[in-house]
């Protein structure tokens, strides 16, 4: 989910990431009914994205200036912090969380599926494919 100012379409496409951007009024004065419905769905999801980002901000290391000597490993730090946030209590209840159905349908002993493959050299499990 990105806002109007983020120009990362090509990067997302190369990595197979579906980018969601809310519609914006240009020369129109009103959204079409379809655009209004899409904007409402995105706004509901955005609240939860913002809550997840807030959870990242509570890490002491990410609260202030990052020491220069950690710059080389900041990507790894963010991946670990995001992983911890993702493994914490869900923000959404299980009936509203789409990925819950996918995870609960796993039959192997690996019930945790992390898709870090685009960022790390991690093999996919049978459950995640």
PDB file of N, CA and C in Angstrom, residues 28-106:
ATOM      1  N   UNK A  28     -11.506  15.482 -11.930  1.00  0.00           N
ATOM      2  CA  UNK A  28     -12.867  15.171 -11.491  1.00  0.00           C
ATOM      3  C   UNK A  28     -13.178  15.924 -10.197  1.00  0.00           C
ATOM      4  N   UNK A  29     -14.447  16.104  -9.946  1.00  0.00           N
ATOM      5  CA  UNK A  29     -14.837  16.702  -8.668  1.00  0.00           C
ATOM      6  C   UNK A  29     -15.324  15.639  -7.691  1.00  0.00           C
ATOM      7  N   UNK A  30     -15.709  14.446  -8.236  1.00  0.00           N
ATOM      8  CA  UNK A  30     -16.188  13.353  -7.387  1.00  0.00           C
ATOM      9  C   UNK A  30     -15.658  12.033  -7.917  1.00  0.00           C
ATOM     10  N   UNK A  31     -15.543  11.062  -7.005  1.00  0.00           N
ATOM     11  CA  UNK A  31     -15.178   9.707  -7.405  1.00  0.00           C
ATOM     12  C   UNK A  31     -16.387   9.016  -8.020  1.00  0.00           C
ATOM     13  N   UNK A  32     -16.112   8.085  -8.912  1.00  0.00           N
ATOM     14  CA  UNK A  32     -17.175   7.212  -9.407  1.00  0.00           C
ATOM     15  C   UNK A  32     -17.569   6.284  -8.255  1.00  0.00           C
ATOM     16  N   UNK A  33     -18.730   5.634  -8.331  1.00  0.00           N
ATOM     17  CA  UNK A  33     -19.112   4.705  -7.253  1.00  0.00           C
ATOM     18  C   UNK A  33     -18.070   3.606  -7.024  1.00  0.00           C
ATOM     19  N   UNK A  34     -17.473   3.093  -8.107  1.00  0.00           N
ATOM     20  CA  UNK A  34     -16.444   2.054  -7.960  1.00  0.00           C
ATOM     21  C   UNK A  34     -15.209   2.608  -7.262  1.00  0.00           C
ATOM     22  N   UNK A  35     -14.785   3.827  -7.645  1.00  0.00           N
ATOM     23  CA  UNK A  35     -13.620   4.445  -7.008  1.00  0.00           C
ATOM     24  C   UNK A  35     -13.900   4.743  -5.533  1.00  0.00           C
ATOM     25  N   UNK A  36     -15.116   5.180  -5.230  1.00  0.00           N
ATOM     26  CA  UNK A  36     -15.477   5.472  -3.837  1.00  0.00           C
ATOM     27  C   UNK A  36     -15.435   4.206  -2.994  1.00  0.00           C
ATOM     28  N   UNK A  37     -15.939   3.108  -3.543  1.00  0.00           N
ATOM     29  CA  UNK A  37     -15.906   1.835  -2.810  1.00  0.00           C
ATOM     30  C   UNK A  37     -14.471   1.372  -2.599  1.00  0.00           C
ATOM     31  N   UNK A  38     -13.638   1.512  -3.654  1.00  0.00           N
ATOM     32  CA  UNK A  38     -12.227   1.113  -3.544  1.00  0.00           C
ATOM     33  C   UNK A  38     -11.512   1.972  -2.501  1.00  0.00           C
ATOM     34  N   UNK A  39     -11.762   3.260  -2.513  1.00  0.00           N
ATOM     35  CA  UNK A  39     -11.139   4.164  -1.548  1.00  0.00           C
ATOM     36  C   UNK A  39     -11.530   3.793  -0.121  1.00  0.00           C
ATOM     37  N   UNK A  40     -12.788   3.422   0.079  1.00  0.00           N
ATOM     38  CA  UNK A  40     -13.253   3.036   1.412  1.00  0.00           C
ATOM     39  C   UNK A  40     -12.559   1.762   1.893  1.00  0.00           C
ATOM     40  N   UNK A  41     -12.403   0.773   1.000  1.00  0.00           N
ATOM     41  CA  UNK A  41     -11.710  -0.469   1.366  1.00  0.00           C
ATOM     42  C   UNK A  41     -10.255  -0.191   1.723  1.00  0.00           C
ATOM     43  N   UNK A  42      -9.615   0.635   0.916  1.00  0.00           N
ATOM     44  CA  UNK A  42      -8.206   0.960   1.154  1.00  0.00           C
ATOM     45  C   UNK A  42      -8.057   1.716   2.474  1.00  0.00           C
ATOM     46  N   UNK A  43      -8.974   2.631   2.755  1.00  0.00           N
ATOM     47  CA  UNK A  43      -8.905   3.399   4.005  1.00  0.00           C
ATOM     48  C   UNK A  43      -9.019   2.487   5.219  1.00  0.00           C
ATOM     49  N   UNK A  44      -9.899   1.483   5.147  1.00  0.00           N
ATOM     50  CA  UNK A  44     -10.037   0.536   6.261  1.00  0.00           C
ATOM     51  C   UNK A  44      -8.749  -0.252   6.468  1.00  0.00           C
ATOM     52  N   UNK A  45      -8.141  -0.695   5.366  1.00  0.00           N
ATOM     53  CA  UNK A  45      -6.894  -1.453   5.470  1.00  0.00           C
ATOM     54  C   UNK A  45      -5.751  -0.561   5.935  1.00  0.00           C
ATOM     55  N   UNK A  46      -5.771   0.682   5.515  1.00  0.00           N
ATOM     56  CA  UNK A  46      -4.690   1.609   5.845  1.00  0.00           C
ATOM     57  C   UNK A  46      -4.568   1.812   7.353  1.00  0.00           C
ATOM     58  N   UNK A  47      -5.683   1.814   8.044  1.00  0.00           N
ATOM     59  CA  UNK A  47      -5.668   1.950   9.505  1.00  0.00           C
ATOM     60  C   UNK A  47      -4.803   0.854  10.113  1.00  0.00           C
ATOM     61  N   UNK A  48      -4.958  -0.361   9.622  1.00  0.00           N
ATOM     62  CA  UNK A  48      -4.213  -1.489  10.171  1.00  0.00           C
ATOM     63  C   UNK A  48      -2.747  -1.448   9.757  1.00  0.00           C
ATOM     64  N   UNK A  49      -2.474  -0.956   8.551  1.00  0.00           N
ATOM     65  CA  UNK A  49      -1.082  -0.779   8.123  1.00  0.00           C
ATOM     66  C   UNK A  49      -0.400   0.237   9.035  1.00  0.00           C
ATOM     67  N   UNK A  50      -1.084   1.333   9.320  1.00  0.00           N
ATOM     68  CA  UNK A  50      -0.525   2.353  10.211  1.00  0.00           C
ATOM     69  C   UNK A  50      -0.282   1.789  11.612  1.00  0.00           C
ATOM     70  N   UNK A  51      -1.152   0.926  12.075  1.00  0.00           N
ATOM     71  CA  UNK A  51      -0.949   0.301  13.390  1.00  0.00           C
ATOM     72  C   UNK A  51       0.283  -0.596  13.380  1.00  0.00           C
ATOM     73  N   UNK A  52       0.494  -1.308  12.292  1.00  0.00           N
ATOM     74  CA  UNK A  52       1.691  -2.155  12.181  1.00  0.00           C
ATOM     75  C   UNK A  52       2.951  -1.306  12.163  1.00  0.00           C
ATOM     76  N   UNK A  53       2.906  -0.207  11.438  1.00  0.00           N
ATOM     77  CA  UNK A  53       4.060   0.700  11.396  1.00  0.00           C
ATOM     78  C   UNK A  53       4.329   1.252  12.793  1.00  0.00           C
ATOM     79  N   UNK A  54       3.273   1.575  13.526  1.00  0.00           N
ATOM     80  CA  UNK A  54       3.442   2.066  14.893  1.00  0.00           C
ATOM     81  C   UNK A  54       4.123   1.023  15.770  1.00  0.00           C
ATOM     82  N   UNK A  55       3.796  -0.243  15.568  1.00  0.00           N
ATOM     83  CA  UNK A  55       4.454  -1.311  16.334  1.00  0.00           C
ATOM     84  C   UNK A  55       5.948  -1.355  16.032  1.00  0.00           C
ATOM     85  N   UNK A  56       6.327  -1.061  14.796  1.00  0.00           N
ATOM     86  CA  UNK A  56       7.755  -1.022  14.457  1.00  0.00           C
ATOM     87  C   UNK A  56       8.457   0.124  15.178  1.00  0.00           C
ATOM     88  N   UNK A  57       7.765   1.222  15.342  1.00  0.00           N
ATOM     89  CA  UNK A  57       8.376   2.413  15.927  1.00  0.00           C
ATOM     90  C   UNK A  57       8.694   2.266  17.409  1.00  0.00           C
ATOM     91  N   UNK A  58       8.158   1.245  18.078  1.00  0.00           N
ATOM     92  CA  UNK A  58       8.441   1.101  19.510  1.00  0.00           C
ATOM     93  C   UNK A  58       9.801   0.461  19.780  1.00  0.00           C
ATOM     94  N   UNK A  59      10.444  -0.093  18.767  1.00  0.00           N
ATOM     95  CA  UNK A  59      11.776  -0.657  18.957  1.00  0.00           C
ATOM     96  C   UNK A  59      12.750   0.477  19.259  1.00  0.00           C
ATOM     97  N   UNK A  60      13.473   0.338  20.360  1.00  0.00           N
ATOM     98  CA  UNK A  60      14.369   1.394  20.821  1.00  0.00           C
ATOM     99  C   UNK A  60      15.358   1.811  19.730  1.00  0.00           C
ATOM    100  N   UNK A  61      15.873   0.840  19.010  1.00  0.00           N
ATOM    101  CA  UNK A  61      16.864   1.129  17.975  1.00  0.00           C
ATOM    102  C   UNK A  61      16.288   1.991  16.855  1.00  0.00           C
ATOM    103  N   UNK A  62      14.989   1.886  16.622  1.00  0.00           N
ATOM    104  CA  UNK A  62      14.365   2.614  15.521  1.00  0.00           C
ATOM    105  C   UNK A  62      13.737   3.931  15.961  1.00  0.00           C
ATOM    106  N   UNK A  63      13.828   4.267  17.250  1.00  0.00           N
ATOM    107  CA  UNK A  63      13.190   5.480  17.762  1.00  0.00           C
ATOM    108  C   UNK A  63      13.959   6.755  17.440  1.00  0.00           C
ATOM    109  N   UNK A  64      15.244   6.674  17.376  1.00  0.00           N
ATOM    110  CA  UNK A  64      16.030   7.883  17.186  1.00  0.00           C
ATOM    111  C   UNK A  64      16.982   7.735  16.025  1.00  0.00           C
ATOM    112  N   UNK A  65      17.984   8.587  16.006  1.00  0.00           N
ATOM    113  CA  UNK A  65      18.985   8.471  14.940  1.00  0.00           C
ATOM    114  C   UNK A  65      19.685   7.114  15.012  1.00  0.00           C
ATOM    115  N   UNK A  66      19.897   6.524  13.870  1.00  0.00           N
ATOM    116  CA  UNK A  66      20.556   5.218  13.805  1.00  0.00           C
ATOM    117  C   UNK A  66      22.059   5.452  13.713  1.00  0.00           C
ATOM    118  N   UNK A  67      22.831   4.813  14.584  1.00  0.00           N
ATOM    119  CA  UNK A  67      24.284   5.006  14.547  1.00  0.00           C
ATOM    120  C   UNK A  67      24.859   4.662  13.171  1.00  0.00           C
ATOM    121  N   UNK A  68      25.801   5.440  12.755  1.00  0.00           N
ATOM    122  CA  UNK A  68      26.426   5.295  11.440  1.00  0.00           C
ATOM    123  C   UNK A  68      26.962   3.885  11.208  1.00  0.00           C
ATOM    124  N   UNK A  69      27.534   3.282  12.238  1.00  0.00           N
ATOM    125  CA  UNK A  69      28.135   1.958  12.076  1.00  0.00           C
ATOM    126  C   UNK A  69      27.093   0.862  11.841  1.00  0.00           C
ATOM    127  N   UNK A  70      25.818   1.129  12.096  1.00  0.00           N
ATOM    128  CA  UNK A  70      24.758   0.145  11.845  1.00  0.00           C
ATOM    129  C   UNK A  70      24.121   0.296  10.464  1.00  0.00           C
ATOM    130  N   UNK A  71      24.543   1.297   9.732  1.00  0.00           N
ATOM    131  CA  UNK A  71      23.942   1.554   8.425  1.00  0.00           C
ATOM    132  C   UNK A  71      24.053   0.358   7.484  1.00  0.00           C
ATOM    133  N   UNK A  72      25.154  -0.374   7.557  1.00  0.00           N
ATOM    134  CA  UNK A  72      25.360  -1.521   6.663  1.00  0.00           C
ATOM    135  C   UNK A  72      24.389  -2.662   6.945  1.00  0.00           C
ATOM    136  N   UNK A  73      23.835  -2.720   8.155  1.00  0.00           N
ATOM    137  CA  UNK A  73      22.939  -3.830   8.507  1.00  0.00           C
ATOM    138  C   UNK A  73      21.508  -3.372   8.789  1.00  0.00           C
ATOM    139  N   UNK A  74      21.176  -2.137   8.426  1.00  0.00           N
ATOM    140  CA  UNK A  74      19.836  -1.624   8.734  1.00  0.00           C
ATOM    141  C   UNK A  74      18.740  -2.433   8.041  1.00  0.00           C
ATOM    142  N   UNK A  75      19.000  -2.936   6.834  1.00  0.00           N
ATOM    143  CA  UNK A  75      17.998  -3.773   6.157  1.00  0.00           C
ATOM    144  C   UNK A  75      17.714  -5.029   6.974  1.00  0.00           C
ATOM    145  N   UNK A  76      18.770  -5.657   7.479  1.00  0.00           N
ATOM    146  CA  UNK A  76      18.596  -6.859   8.304  1.00  0.00           C
ATOM    147  C   UNK A  76      17.846  -6.533   9.597  1.00  0.00           C
ATOM    148  N   UNK A  77      18.159  -5.392  10.193  1.00  0.00           N
ATOM    149  CA  UNK A  77      17.478  -4.970  11.417  1.00  0.00           C
ATOM    150  C   UNK A  77      15.986  -4.788  11.151  1.00  0.00           C
ATOM    151  N   UNK A  78      15.650  -4.156  10.038  1.00  0.00           N
ATOM    152  CA  UNK A  78      14.240  -3.931   9.705  1.00  0.00           C
ATOM    153  C   UNK A  78      13.515  -5.246   9.425  1.00  0.00           C
ATOM    154  N   UNK A  79      14.188  -6.179   8.771  1.00  0.00           N
ATOM    155  CA  UNK A  79      13.568  -7.485   8.486  1.00  0.00           C
ATOM    156  C   UNK A  79      13.260  -8.215   9.793  1.00  0.00           C
ATOM    157  N   UNK A  80      14.209  -8.187  10.734  1.00  0.00           N
ATOM    158  CA  UNK A  80      13.987  -8.850  12.022  1.00  0.00           C
ATOM    159  C   UNK A  80      12.867  -8.146  12.796  1.00  0.00           C
ATOM    160  N   UNK A  81      12.899  -6.820  12.838  1.00  0.00           N
ATOM    161  CA  UNK A  81      11.858  -6.076  13.557  1.00  0.00           C
ATOM    162  C   UNK A  81      10.482  -6.335  12.939  1.00  0.00           C
ATOM    163  N   UNK A  82      10.402  -6.322  11.613  1.00  0.00           N
ATOM    164  CA  UNK A  82       9.123  -6.586  10.941  1.00  0.00           C
ATOM    165  C   UNK A  82       8.667  -8.020  11.198  1.00  0.00           C
ATOM    166  N   UNK A  83       9.605  -8.951  11.245  1.00  0.00           N
ATOM    167  CA  UNK A  83       9.253 -10.332  11.556  1.00  0.00           C
ATOM    168  C   UNK A  83       8.674 -10.466  12.949  1.00  0.00           C
ATOM    169  N   UNK A  84       9.266  -9.762  13.909  1.00  0.00           N
ATOM    170  CA  UNK A  84       8.748  -9.791  15.282  1.00  0.00           C
ATOM    171  C   UNK A  84       7.343  -9.189  15.334  1.00  0.00           C
ATOM    172  N   UNK A  85       7.152  -8.077  14.629  1.00  0.00           N
ATOM    173  CA  UNK A  85       5.822  -7.459  14.577  1.00  0.00           C
ATOM    174  C   UNK A  85       4.823  -8.418  13.943  1.00  0.00           C
ATOM    175  N   UNK A  86       5.228  -9.078  12.861  1.00  0.00           N
ATOM    176  CA  UNK A  86       4.324 -10.010  12.178  1.00  0.00           C
ATOM    177  C   UNK A  86       3.985 -11.219  13.041  1.00  0.00           C
ATOM    178  N   UNK A  87       4.888 -11.610  13.936  1.00  0.00           N
ATOM    179  CA  UNK A  87       4.651 -12.768  14.793  1.00  0.00           C
ATOM    180  C   UNK A  87       3.934 -12.408  16.093  1.00  0.00           C
ATOM    181  N   UNK A  88       3.731 -11.124  16.342  1.00  0.00           N
ATOM    182  CA  UNK A  88       3.045 -10.712  17.563  1.00  0.00           C
ATOM    183  C   UNK A  88       1.533 -10.876  17.393  1.00  0.00           C
ATOM    184  N   UNK A  89       0.793 -10.542  18.441  1.00  0.00           N
ATOM    185  CA  UNK A  89      -0.665 -10.673  18.399  1.00  0.00           C
ATOM    186  C   UNK A  89      -1.215  -9.986  17.156  1.00  0.00           C
ATOM    187  N   UNK A  90      -2.167 -10.602  16.461  1.00  0.00           N
ATOM    188  CA  UNK A  90      -2.719  -9.985  15.257  1.00  0.00           C
ATOM    189  C   UNK A  90      -3.457  -8.690  15.569  1.00  0.00           C
ATOM    190  N   UNK A  91      -3.370  -7.771  14.637  1.00  0.00           N
ATOM    191  CA  UNK A  91      -4.091  -6.509  14.760  1.00  0.00           C
ATOM    192  C   UNK A  91      -5.558  -6.734  14.406  1.00  0.00           C
ATOM    193  N   UNK A  92      -5.784  -7.557  13.398  1.00  0.00           N
ATOM    194  CA  UNK A  92      -7.141  -7.885  12.965  1.00  0.00           C
ATOM    195  C   UNK A  92      -7.589  -9.175  13.619  1.00  0.00           C
ATOM    196  N   UNK A  93      -8.877  -9.300  13.864  1.00  0.00           N
ATOM    197  CA  UNK A  93      -9.394 -10.568  14.371  1.00  0.00           C
ATOM    198  C   UNK A  93      -9.319 -11.606  13.267  1.00  0.00           C
ATOM    199  N   UNK A  94      -9.282 -12.868  13.639  1.00  0.00           N
ATOM    200  CA  UNK A  94      -9.053 -13.929  12.661  1.00  0.00           C
ATOM    201  C   UNK A  94     -10.133 -13.996  11.593  1.00  0.00           C
ATOM    202  N   UNK A  95     -11.356 -13.572  11.884  1.00  0.00           N
ATOM    203  CA  UNK A  95     -12.392 -13.622  10.858  1.00  0.00           C
ATOM    204  C   UNK A  95     -12.215 -12.541   9.803  1.00  0.00           C
ATOM    205  N   UNK A  96     -11.413 -11.514  10.095  1.00  0.00           N
ATOM    206  CA  UNK A  96     -11.188 -10.452   9.123  1.00  0.00           C
ATOM    207  C   UNK A  96      -9.810 -10.536   8.482  1.00  0.00           C
ATOM    208  N   UNK A  97      -8.973 -11.415   8.966  1.00  0.00           N
ATOM    209  CA  UNK A  97      -7.602 -11.506   8.482  1.00  0.00           C
ATOM    210  C   UNK A  97      -7.523 -12.581   7.413  1.00  0.00           C
ATOM    211  N   UNK A  98      -7.334 -12.185   6.160  1.00  0.00           N
ATOM    212  CA  UNK A  98      -7.392 -13.104   5.030  1.00  0.00           C
ATOM    213  C   UNK A  98      -6.337 -14.190   5.098  1.00  0.00           C
ATOM    214  N   UNK A  99      -5.146 -13.867   5.546  1.00  0.00           N
ATOM    215  CA  UNK A  99      -4.065 -14.854   5.560  1.00  0.00           C
ATOM    216  C   UNK A  99      -4.318 -15.945   6.595  1.00  0.00           C
ATOM    217  N   UNK A 100      -5.173 -15.680   7.577  1.00  0.00           N
ATOM    218  CA  UNK A 100      -5.455 -16.682   8.611  1.00  0.00           C
ATOM    219  C   UNK A 100      -5.997 -17.964   7.995  1.00  0.00           C
ATOM    220  N   UNK A 101      -6.870 -17.835   7.016  1.00  0.00           N
ATOM    221  CA  UNK A 101      -7.452 -19.010   6.378  1.00  0.00           C
ATOM    222  C   UNK A 101      -6.370 -19.828   5.683  1.00  0.00           C
ATOM    223  N   UNK A 102      -5.419 -19.144   5.045  1.00  0.00           N
ATOM    224  CA  UNK A 102      -4.332 -19.852   4.363  1.00  0.00           C
ATOM    225  C   UNK A 102      -3.463 -20.581   5.380  1.00  0.00           C
ATOM    226  N   UNK A 103      -3.129 -19.903   6.481  1.00  0.00           N
ATOM    227  CA  UNK A 103      -2.274 -20.528   7.489  1.00  0.00           C
ATOM    228  C   UNK A 103      -2.981 -21.685   8.178  1.00  0.00           C
ATOM    229  N   UNK A 104      -4.271 -21.542   8.460  1.00  0.00           N
ATOM    230  CA  UNK A 104      -4.965 -22.604   9.177  1.00  0.00           C
ATOM    231  C   UNK A 104      -5.205 -23.822   8.300  1.00  0.00           C
ATOM    232  N   UNK A 105      -5.070 -23.673   6.987  1.00  0.00           N
ATOM    233  CA  UNK A 105      -5.273 -24.818   6.103  1.00  0.00           C
ATOM    234  C   UNK A 105      -3.991 -25.621   5.891  1.00  0.00           C
ATOM    235  N   UNK A 106      -2.877 -25.174   6.453  1.00  0.00           N
ATOM    236  CA  UNK A 106      -1.624 -25.920   6.330  1.00  0.00           C
ATOM    237  C   UNK A 106      -1.748 -27.240   7.071  1.00  0.00           C
TER     238      UNK A 106
END
